[in-house]
Amino acid sequence: LLAARLPSRFGHGAVLVSAAALGDGVFLLVPALHGSSVVTVPALLAISFMFGTFGQLVNVTLMAVRQTLTPDGMQGRAAATINFVGMGLTPLGSLLGGFLAEAWGTRTSLLVTAAGM
């Protein structure tokens, strides 16, 4: 619903930047959560909803831009390269996250990760 309307109204660049800032920026709230699960569980659900909504908006908008700019004969190679690089870096990110959590603690490493996103 959002990806079909927002880029035509505000432009692809503005949608990509603002959706990425909102979707990834909401993770800065995670390290601040502590205490009762009555508060933290609904907060985590809201953070996950925001990340999922705006993350998918970024993905769909970025794919539309990529498909528009990439020549037809290169579509498959472009998609395969992006998937390979994105999925190929996942294990390295997991290892780095584990090292950061062990060295700096969970809250600090979550804050650094969220800021890096």
XYZ file of C-alpha atoms in Angstrom:
117
model
C 0.000 0.000 0.000
C 2.746 2.461 0.883
C 5.186 1.567 -1.888
C 2.543 2.081 -4.557
C 1.594 5.584 -3.420
C 4.437 7.305 -1.593
C 7.144 7.356 -4.330
C 4.794 8.889 -6.871
C 3.805 11.567 -4.373
C 7.154 12.386 -2.708
C 9.753 10.885 -5.056
C 11.798 7.711 -4.803
C 14.789 9.342 -3.116
C 12.791 10.969 -0.350
C 10.900 7.752 0.328
C 14.087 5.672 0.431
C 15.908 8.005 2.810
C 12.987 8.665 5.160
C 11.810 5.031 5.280
C 15.351 3.804 5.969
C 15.816 6.420 8.692
C 12.496 5.537 10.347
C 12.768 1.773 9.943
C 16.375 1.473 11.070
C 16.261 4.384 13.503
C 13.545 2.781 15.578
C 16.091 0.131 16.606
C 17.882 2.806 18.622
C 15.067 2.332 21.150
C 15.815 -1.358 21.768
C 18.839 -0.869 24.084
C 16.763 1.481 26.245
C 14.169 -1.199 26.984
C 14.428 -2.926 30.335
C 12.266 -3.880 33.224
C 8.827 -5.413 33.171
C 7.731 -7.507 30.214
C 4.375 -5.707 30.401
C 6.150 -2.694 28.896
C 8.984 -4.260 26.920
C 6.998 -6.843 24.954
C 4.508 -4.330 23.441
C 7.408 -1.941 22.784
C 9.349 -4.678 20.968
C 6.243 -5.540 18.953
C 5.822 -1.897 17.939
C 9.525 -1.590 17.051
C 9.367 -4.786 14.979
C 6.227 -3.562 13.209
C 7.872 -0.242 12.350
C 11.063 -1.941 11.154
C 9.113 -4.454 9.078
C 6.849 -1.852 7.511
C 9.518 0.675 6.598
C 12.119 -1.984 5.780
C 9.793 -3.510 3.209
C 8.996 -0.048 1.854
C 12.722 0.461 1.281
C 13.083 -2.976 -0.339
C 10.157 -2.547 -2.735
C 11.090 1.010 -3.683
C 14.741 0.103 -4.190
C 13.791 -2.872 -6.340
C 11.543 -0.670 -8.486
C 14.375 1.820 -9.010
C 16.883 -0.947 -9.772
C 14.564 -2.619 -12.274
C 13.892 0.708 -13.970
C 17.574 1.599 -14.330
C 18.995 -1.855 -15.144
C 18.842 -2.934 -18.808
C 16.593 -5.948 -19.467
C 19.516 -8.227 -20.346
C 21.188 -7.501 -17.014
C 18.170 -7.926 -14.700
C 18.966 -11.492 -13.652
C 22.647 -10.801 -13.044
C 21.900 -7.646 -11.067
C 19.375 -9.452 -8.854
C 21.705 -12.433 -8.330
C 24.644 -10.190 -7.426
C 22.632 -8.163 -4.916
C 21.224 -11.325 -3.317
C 24.641 -12.990 -3.189
C 26.332 -9.995 -1.573
C 23.457 -9.361 0.860
C 23.072 -12.953 1.959
C 26.817 -13.602 1.804
C 27.504 -10.916 4.396
C 24.939 -12.293 6.865
C 27.312 -14.786 8.542
C 29.981 -12.102 8.894
C 27.471 -9.734 10.494
C 26.413 -12.467 12.893
C 30.000 -13.104 13.931
C 30.670 -9.396 14.362
C 27.515 -9.040 16.459
C 28.624 -11.874 18.701
C 32.092 -10.391 19.140
C 30.641 -6.956 19.928
C 28.186 -8.384 22.467
C 30.949 -10.321 24.191
C 33.367 -7.383 24.262
C 31.022 -4.455 24.971
C 27.885 -6.066 26.411
C 24.491 -6.544 24.818
C 23.056 -3.041 25.245
C 26.132 -1.252 23.913
C 26.498 -3.584 20.951
C 22.797 -3.181 20.095
C 23.178 0.594 20.237
C 26.275 0.535 18.005
C 24.542 -1.805 15.553
C 21.396 0.310 15.400
C 23.462 3.467 14.877
C 25.419 1.697 12.135
C 22.224 0.753 10.329
